[in-house]
Amino acid sequence: MYTEKVMEHFTHPRNVGVMEDADAVGEVGNAKCGDIMRMYLKIDDDIITDIKFQTYGCGSAIASSSMATELIKGKSIDEAMKLTNKAVVEALEGLPPVKIHCSVLAEQAIKAALLDYSKRTGKHIDGLEDFDPNEDAHDHGHEEDED
Ligand code: FES
């Protein structure tokens, strides 16, 4: 049911933990399953120099957040904004259809952290205009939506 990549990131998640001096923190949840994901970012000159996550949720959510942190660490804010849940699923070499919403949580958590950064610094970030971190991620849980 799960790919080796998913199992590997689930059993050995990367960048897990709390960041005390984060420049931005984003948290999202899924009302249906009750899972919660929090992302901490350290941002220097528009580059995400460090990232940590805490996920209280299923194995797919843990694997998705771990993979998402690897995909955007060292990248620019703009590049992080372009990270879709589909890219996370591809990097994990697939998730079962009923688990796609778990990867959506990772995309949303990063956007929520970037929104927090935008609020703290007053910096405009393209693509966040319509983003609502409190909106239930479950409604967007289809890969096709992200094309
Ligand atoms: Fe809810 Fe995976 S079952 S995030």
PDB file of C-alpha atoms and ligand atoms in Angstrom:
ATOM      1  CA  MET A   1       0.000   0.000   0.000  1.00  0.00           C
ATOM      2  CA  TYR A   2       2.818   2.462   0.820  1.00  0.00           C
ATOM      3  CA  THR A   3       5.940   3.069  -1.236  1.00  0.00           C
ATOM      4  CA  GLU A   4       9.376   2.543   0.251  1.00  0.00           C
ATOM      5  CA  LYS A   5       9.927   6.307   0.169  1.00  0.00           C
ATOM      6  CA  VAL A   6       6.807   6.904   2.265  1.00  0.00           C
ATOM      7  CA  MET A   7       7.831   4.257   4.764  1.00  0.00           C
ATOM      8  CA  GLU A   8      11.350   5.631   4.935  1.00  0.00           C
ATOM      9  CA  HIS A   9      10.227   9.213   5.613  1.00  0.00           C
ATOM     10  CA  PHE A  10       7.604   7.988   8.068  1.00  0.00           C
ATOM     11  CA  THR A  11      10.093   5.966  10.111  1.00  0.00           C
ATOM     12  CA  HIS A  12      12.968   8.482   9.764  1.00  0.00           C
ATOM     13  CA  PRO A  13      11.355  11.899   9.298  1.00  0.00           C
ATOM     14  CA  ARG A  14      13.727  14.743   8.352  1.00  0.00           C
ATOM     15  CA  ASN A  15      13.684  18.179   9.999  1.00  0.00           C
ATOM     16  CA  VAL A  16      11.290  17.182  12.746  1.00  0.00           C
ATOM     17  CA  GLY A  17      11.023  19.325  15.862  1.00  0.00           C
ATOM     18  CA  VAL A  18      10.466  22.817  17.200  1.00  0.00           C
ATOM     19  CA  MET A  19      12.360  25.944  16.124  1.00  0.00           C
ATOM     20  CA  GLU A  20      12.504  28.447  18.974  1.00  0.00           C
ATOM     21  CA  ASP A  21      13.784  31.394  16.914  1.00  0.00           C
ATOM     22  CA  ALA A  22      11.682  30.821  13.795  1.00  0.00           C
ATOM     23  CA  ASP A  23      11.002  33.776  11.507  1.00  0.00           C
ATOM     24  CA  ALA A  24       7.618  32.295  10.641  1.00  0.00           C
ATOM     25  CA  VAL A  25       5.272  29.596  11.890  1.00  0.00           C
ATOM     26  CA  GLY A  26       2.298  28.126  10.084  1.00  0.00           C
ATOM     27  CA  GLU A  27      -0.247  25.645  11.314  1.00  0.00           C
ATOM     28  CA  VAL A  28      -3.033  23.924   9.453  1.00  0.00           C
ATOM     29  CA  GLY A  29      -5.435  21.164  10.317  1.00  0.00           C
ATOM     30  CA  ASN A  30      -7.849  18.840   8.700  1.00  0.00           C
ATOM     31  CA  ALA A  31     -11.204  18.860  10.434  1.00  0.00           C
ATOM     32  CA  LYS A  32     -12.181  15.428   9.108  1.00  0.00           C
ATOM     33  CA  CYS A  33      -9.260  13.386  10.392  1.00  0.00           C
ATOM     34  CA  GLY A  34      -8.228  15.840  13.113  1.00  0.00           C
ATOM     35  CA  ASP A  35      -4.606  15.851  12.014  1.00  0.00           C
ATOM     36  CA  ILE A  36      -2.500  18.970  12.574  1.00  0.00           C
ATOM     37  CA  MET A  37       0.731  20.107  10.939  1.00  0.00           C
ATOM     38  CA  ARG A  38       2.975  22.958  12.004  1.00  0.00           C
ATOM     39  CA  MET A  39       5.914  24.331   9.997  1.00  0.00           C
ATOM     40  CA  TYR A  40       8.679  26.607  11.286  1.00  0.00           C
ATOM     41  CA  LEU A  41      10.815  28.605   8.860  1.00  0.00           C
ATOM     42  CA  LYS A  42      14.079  30.471   9.172  1.00  0.00           C
ATOM     43  CA  ILE A  43      14.288  32.948   6.307  1.00  0.00           C
ATOM     44  CA  ASP A  44      17.341  34.923   5.310  1.00  0.00           C
ATOM     45  CA  ASP A  45      17.264  37.229   2.306  1.00  0.00           C
ATOM     46  CA  ASP A  46      14.202  35.472   0.872  1.00  0.00           C
ATOM     47  CA  ILE A  47      15.875  32.077   1.207  1.00  0.00           C
ATOM     48  CA  ILE A  48      14.511  29.370   3.493  1.00  0.00           C
ATOM     49  CA  THR A  49      17.699  28.562   5.329  1.00  0.00           C
ATOM     50  CA  ASP A  50      16.132  26.208   7.860  1.00  0.00           C
ATOM     51  CA  ILE A  51      12.851  24.436   8.385  1.00  0.00           C
ATOM     52  CA  LYS A  52      11.318  22.232  11.038  1.00  0.00           C
ATOM     53  CA  PHE A  53       7.951  20.573  11.371  1.00  0.00           C
ATOM     54  CA  GLN A  54       5.665  18.985  13.924  1.00  0.00           C
ATOM     55  CA  THR A  55       2.893  16.766  12.676  1.00  0.00           C
ATOM     56  CA  TYR A  56       0.244  15.260  14.887  1.00  0.00           C
ATOM     57  CA  GLY A  57      -1.236  12.945  12.381  1.00  0.00           C
ATOM     58  CA  CYS A  58      -1.122   9.868  10.239  1.00  0.00           C
ATOM     59  CA  GLY A  59       1.958   8.290   8.687  1.00  0.00           C
ATOM     60  CA  SER A  60       1.270   9.828   5.285  1.00  0.00           C
ATOM     61  CA  ALA A  61       1.071  13.287   6.834  1.00  0.00           C
ATOM     62  CA  ILE A  62       4.387  12.725   8.604  1.00  0.00           C
ATOM     63  CA  ALA A  63       6.029  11.431   5.404  1.00  0.00           C
ATOM     64  CA  SER A  64       4.528  14.321   3.402  1.00  0.00           C
ATOM     65  CA  SER A  65       5.754  16.969   5.817  1.00  0.00           C
ATOM     66  CA  SER A  66       9.201  15.397   5.996  1.00  0.00           C
ATOM     67  CA  MET A  67       9.468  15.304   2.202  1.00  0.00           C
ATOM     68  CA  ALA A  68       8.096  18.831   1.837  1.00  0.00           C
ATOM     69  CA  THR A  69      10.741  20.205   4.212  1.00  0.00           C
ATOM     70  CA  GLU A  70      13.474  18.529   2.159  1.00  0.00           C
ATOM     71  CA  LEU A  71      12.037  19.939  -1.059  1.00  0.00           C
ATOM     72  CA  ILE A  72      12.034  23.568   0.083  1.00  0.00           C
ATOM     73  CA  LYS A  73      15.057  23.784   2.393  1.00  0.00           C
ATOM     74  CA  GLY A  74      17.548  26.162   0.778  1.00  0.00           C
ATOM     75  CA  LYS A  75      14.983  27.357  -1.748  1.00  0.00           C
ATOM     76  CA  SER A  76      13.611  30.846  -2.239  1.00  0.00           C
ATOM     77  CA  ILE A  77      10.209  31.988  -0.995  1.00  0.00           C
ATOM     78  CA  ASP A  78       8.951  32.005  -4.593  1.00  0.00           C
ATOM     79  CA  GLU A  79      10.103  28.455  -5.153  1.00  0.00           C
ATOM     80  CA  ALA A  80       8.476  27.340  -1.896  1.00  0.00           C
ATOM     81  CA  MET A  81       5.218  28.977  -3.000  1.00  0.00           C
ATOM     82  CA  LYS A  82       5.290  26.781  -6.091  1.00  0.00           C
ATOM     83  CA  LEU A  83       5.521  23.552  -4.114  1.00  0.00           C
ATOM     84  CA  THR A  84       2.298  21.647  -4.755  1.00  0.00           C
ATOM     85  CA  ASN A  85       0.989  18.629  -2.930  1.00  0.00           C
ATOM     86  CA  LYS A  86       1.343  16.834  -6.241  1.00  0.00           C
ATOM     87  CA  ALA A  87       5.099  17.424  -6.223  1.00  0.00           C
ATOM     88  CA  VAL A  88       5.236  16.044  -2.673  1.00  0.00           C
ATOM     89  CA  VAL A  89       3.292  12.940  -3.746  1.00  0.00           C
ATOM     90  CA  GLU A  90       5.591  12.468  -6.748  1.00  0.00           C
ATOM     91  CA  ALA A  91       8.687  12.793  -4.587  1.00  0.00           C
ATOM     92  CA  LEU A  92       7.206  10.133  -2.290  1.00  0.00           C
ATOM     93  CA  GLU A  93       6.643   7.962  -5.372  1.00  0.00           C
ATOM     94  CA  GLY A  94       2.931   7.936  -4.718  1.00  0.00           C
ATOM     95  CA  LEU A  95       0.334   7.907  -1.960  1.00  0.00           C
ATOM     96  CA  PRO A  96      -2.888   5.886  -1.893  1.00  0.00           C
ATOM     97  CA  PRO A  97      -5.827   7.971  -3.210  1.00  0.00           C
ATOM     98  CA  VAL A  98      -7.455   8.182   0.232  1.00  0.00           C
ATOM     99  CA  LYS A  99      -4.219   9.663   1.568  1.00  0.00           C
ATOM    100  CA  ILE A 100      -3.760  12.473  -0.955  1.00  0.00           C
ATOM    101  CA  HIS A 101      -5.290  14.984   1.476  1.00  0.00           C
ATOM    102  CA  CYS A 102      -2.378  14.328   3.846  1.00  0.00           C
ATOM    103  CA  SER A 103       0.007  15.782   1.248  1.00  0.00           C
ATOM    104  CA  VAL A 104      -2.304  18.787   0.837  1.00  0.00           C
ATOM    105  CA  LEU A 105      -1.726  19.528   4.507  1.00  0.00           C
ATOM    106  CA  ALA A 106       2.025  19.870   3.802  1.00  0.00           C
ATOM    107  CA  GLU A 107       1.483  22.335   0.964  1.00  0.00           C
ATOM    108  CA  GLN A 108      -0.955  24.318   3.109  1.00  0.00           C
ATOM    109  CA  ALA A 109       1.318  24.353   6.163  1.00  0.00           C
ATOM    110  CA  ILE A 110       4.163  25.874   4.144  1.00  0.00           C
ATOM    111  CA  LYS A 111       1.838  28.492   2.699  1.00  0.00           C
ATOM    112  CA  ALA A 112       0.502  29.237   6.199  1.00  0.00           C
ATOM    113  CA  ALA A 113       4.074  29.803   7.432  1.00  0.00           C
ATOM    114  CA  LEU A 114       4.822  32.077   4.473  1.00  0.00           C
ATOM    115  CA  LEU A 115       1.643  34.011   5.197  1.00  0.00           C
ATOM    116  CA  ASP A 116       2.849  34.467   8.769  1.00  0.00           C
ATOM    117  CA  TYR A 117       6.176  35.716   7.403  1.00  0.00           C
ATOM    118  CA  SER A 118       4.390  38.146   5.133  1.00  0.00           C
ATOM    119  CA  LYS A 119       2.364  39.453   8.090  1.00  0.00           C
ATOM    120  CA  ARG A 120       5.384  39.778  10.362  1.00  0.00           C
ATOM    121  CA  THR A 121       7.568  41.556   7.808  1.00  0.00           C
ATOM    122  CA  GLY A 122       5.003  43.373   5.675  1.00  0.00           C
ATOM    123  CA  LYS A 123       6.533  41.709   2.643  1.00  0.00           C
ATOM    124  CA  HIS A 124       4.146  40.905  -0.188  1.00  0.00           C
ATOM    125  CA  ILE A 125       4.308  37.289  -1.366  1.00  0.00           C
ATOM    126  CA  ASP A 126       2.710  36.522  -4.718  1.00  0.00           C
ATOM    127  CA  GLY A 127       0.103  33.777  -4.611  1.00  0.00           C
ATOM    128  CA  LEU A 128      -1.042  34.229  -1.013  1.00  0.00           C
ATOM    129  CA  GLU A 129      -3.826  36.701  -1.821  1.00  0.00           C
ATOM    130  CA  ASP A 130      -6.576  34.066  -1.663  1.00  0.00           C
ATOM    131  CA  PHE A 131      -4.946  31.682   0.757  1.00  0.00           C
ATOM    132  CA  ASP A 132      -6.847  30.959   3.952  1.00  0.00           C
ATOM    133  CA  PRO A 133      -4.979  28.708   6.404  1.00  0.00           C
ATOM    134  CA  ASN A 134      -8.189  28.028   8.290  1.00  0.00           C
ATOM    135  CA  GLU A 135      -9.915  26.583   5.284  1.00  0.00           C
ATOM    136  CA  ASP A 136     -10.174  22.822   5.556  1.00  0.00           C
ATOM    137  CA  ALA A 137      -7.476  21.201   3.433  1.00  0.00           C
ATOM    138  CA  HIS A 138      -9.738  18.241   2.787  1.00  0.00           C
ATOM    139  CA  ASP A 139     -11.739  20.056   0.142  1.00  0.00           C
ATOM    140  CA  HIS A 140      -8.670  20.359  -2.061  1.00  0.00           C
ATOM    141  CA  GLY A 141      -7.488  16.834  -1.677  1.00  0.00           C
ATOM    142  CA  HIS A 142      -7.293  15.825  -5.303  1.00  0.00           C
ATOM    143  CA  GLU A 143      -4.116  15.716  -7.299  1.00  0.00           C
ATOM    144  CA  GLU A 144      -5.896  17.020 -10.400  1.00  0.00           C
ATOM    145  CA  ASP A 145      -6.676  20.296  -8.663  1.00  0.00           C
ATOM    146  CA  GLU A 146      -3.050  21.206  -8.561  1.00  0.00           C
ATOM    147  CA  ASP A 147      -2.288  21.255 -12.274  1.00  0.00           C
TER     148      ASP A 147
HETATM  149 FE1  FES B   1      -5.443  13.116   8.029  1.00  0.00          FE
HETATM  150 FE2  FES B   1      -3.527  11.821   6.905  1.00  0.00          FE
HETATM  151  S1  FES B   1      -5.387  10.996   7.598  1.00  0.00           S
HETATM  152  S2  FES B   1      -3.594  13.909   7.369  1.00  0.00           S
END
